[in-house]
Amino acid sequence: MATMRQVQCLMRRISRGSRSYGVATQLNASSSSQTVIDKEYKHSAHNYHPLPIVFSQAKGACVWDPEGNKYIDFLSGYSAVNQGHCHPKILKALQEQAESLTVSSRAFYNDRFPLFAEYVTNMFGYDMVLPMNTGAEGVETAMKLARKWGYEKKRIPNNEALIVSCCGCFNGRTLGVISMSCDNEATRGFGPLMPGNLKVDFGDAEALERIFKEHGDKIAGFILEPIQGEAGIKIPPVGYLKAVRDLCSKYNVLMIADEIQSGLGRAGKMLACDWEDVRPDVVILAKALGGGILPVSAVLADKDVMLCIKPGQHGSTFGGNPLASAVAIASLDVIKEERLVERSAQMGEELLNQLRKIQQKFPDHVKEVRGKGLFIGLELNSKRLFPVSGFELSEKLKDRGVLAKPTHDTIIRFTPPLCISRDEILEASKALSDVLETDLPKLLKMKPKDAAPPAAPEACDRCGRVLYG
């Protein structure tokens, strides 16, 4: 006799080829946070592990949940809302454009994309732009562009082009991008990964030159984040970016800067590469380019590189759409008009100073504070923190009205909107201090005293290095 499990498996097989429609349900304005969380958990893929906080409204550097509780946002959509939530000028541009034209596809011209193309190329000093939507699409575009340039201009033998990237890099989670990744969670179970990728330690110019010497004739591009975000706000040694620029020029390799998180004022300069006055061959922009309103990404390069792509070889139905173009122009206007680059540098110094005071107060728990502009990471001492996790501390911060999220468990990123005020920085700093002074000891007491010690940091499947912990 068939078991219940066998019957369920049979029913799933039968229903796979058939479609049924149910009645769509809607959330109303009074839905509680828990109702929203439960619905997402039930109906959405479990590819994220969010903090238990629901955004219902937002303005500037603050958000509110459905119950009306106010929080200071210290993640800002991973730099997507550098200009602040719901900026009125960007919303106005969205509304006005949405009332006239939203999408044309690139099968036709529209009267907004050329204005954005002219604006962004003049602003950053490149000949041309290739518009896309998301950051990951921008990275994929840059990789394709580098390969095409490698075959056409560098004369790399067909299908032998190589891309070099840094250990610890994070450029998205599409299949082509994770083929460069050192994050086991992102790569395991998704193979086979794409070939043609080499790895080098971030910040090590000598190692980069060794790879260039060994494989230089086949290397089309070297892609890097000028400051590694997902890795924990890792800043390279002074002079590294200039050394990269010199090496790429010497060995005829495209220098590709992923400025998706670090750019557009986040690191206290318009681009993080500006800290060393370096001009990459290719720059990738996204996130704040859409002002937190729409996904917009752009790849910038000169004609010698960009015109290697011909009609039909790459594109996007929504890339360069008039609605996104209008929003991107307004987003760049706000950064310039409100001097958000300078504000990032100023408020970043204030936040760094506050976090360093906290480090001095809790030297056993805070291992390091590092950052540029408002791109800041606070690394906790994993041994002293155990068995409490960085996620649990972030939950306690949330309870005190501050939203931040850890990366690699023990590094908490502090990346608020660039419009944040000094008072909001002081309020958030006090909340962190209170968490370490009051909440952490309570959490440690609640944990079992005989908990197993933390597992040894895991080596990367690709390069064999232990990058975190």
Steps between C-alpha positions, in 0.01 A plus 500: 500500500639841405619724780374857539840629382480290181150635432623858546792443261262351242265798529789740451605317183146508365452871576833608348359512151169662591414852603246619751407853598396613844348820630763771549512649848612849593658654804325804634661807649442374854680166455734433790873446461466133593223448243725643230798288610289184511360559152845556353635188668211294363491631144854619420820309439722480809807655337537772765518505878355842587494666838146481642408857406244606239542826309169678451605862448834679462638850477858621499706278731200357686241226446179403680341159546123432470461558875649849467836426663784716365848374413820657371612316187871416515499269199323721242427216263869410464560855367184510286365800692808718539276802434259397777167321482229649279695808397244755373699608193550141384135415568394804298715387207344154524145633507543748217668246272254222589215720382647535150714194413641207697641237261590507133754214485819569308325392179408869479652827617352687795556862595639437851775240471726720280479773766604254770778359278641848442465594866667192650787482248581869547477469877746211523717580200438202271400488134208262525256321728324165469182508713365203692277456804661319791853498632549133416395574141757779493774259610395239244506775235849610600626141485354449152641832387847410631497166322383657172771767526754230579421310181462802272768736627748292699475205257453236769445159337130414468336364819820546705436840662551520876354731763689560826310586817582535868454247777212615716331685215125541478353610168156340505350152485436426135672188367772687313574717801511223760752327277740762638376469858681378812173464691427130545133569574465675166680234296419159650227315321503725194782345296650456260629855531615691194867458406743779422539651848817552704525616862744728678518635855335840544754772571803298380646677195799266485274194472303676228816562297600135535168394349535760225850374418386139489171542313516858370456423130160344573373733776229734374405671825561538871182576696508627856299688758720795605366431851360153557151538646354155560840377620468740793600849375856395418720790396814430293843636595578855395641498148335173398251652256775698328712185477204316344456778246869490407504121470187491285653758268833316488348162414215634283223380732173685555467635853133452595375675813183370663377821665149367554518536879810714548416766241269800475622658822485197727874496580543876535592552133280486192677173417714305745773490232521880540682446830809430290402704191475181296301478176389142425439388143150384596279621787183325616233709675166389645305516829503874586485579128129425535467707816322218682208541260578270207773253409744676267853393408756627256833389357733783401793470259670679210422429135801275452344258745127565472472477122621140510135418577291504183119497451346171605796396718373634832196683630209532737134576436487734797858628488496872416122526535374860522365462852833371634690766303297782654542353848877455453548860390310622806697263725833636376368856527418446867848366578654805336259770617485383861877443515447147624857399418634762736232414754598134485861591579397730786239276660723200442770654716242567769375142492852355496589710803193379689568136412865530604386634839282190530801285407701663779215440743456134397846389381426134575200497267588744219795374299522772233319802358578587138351699218500798268217748482180331615624157387594360841543158654525406867665162552422318822728258684344166406653313796373750758165528326438123485245347528311821416484581129529829317144444379375490859679827577341652191161390632575678828604810306167479319319486834679825588393667175805449277508277192830339400592153382807280541710347228703183566329490840731728698535812282220755528472751218409861574398656169218750559355733237742783428243753617520370858531762772754523779223452757394176331861379501529576872170322569612189310840500667339510843274211400803290402676585825188401696480169313859413589466618860152369587364258240812296422563390862136390527526303176818332619332398827209349309727281287607155623837514674612173343427609143732351245780736393455678167594291199828585335456748213429316178740518207376621165415218259664689213827630638544306825552815703332578832365847433281565804518444871 
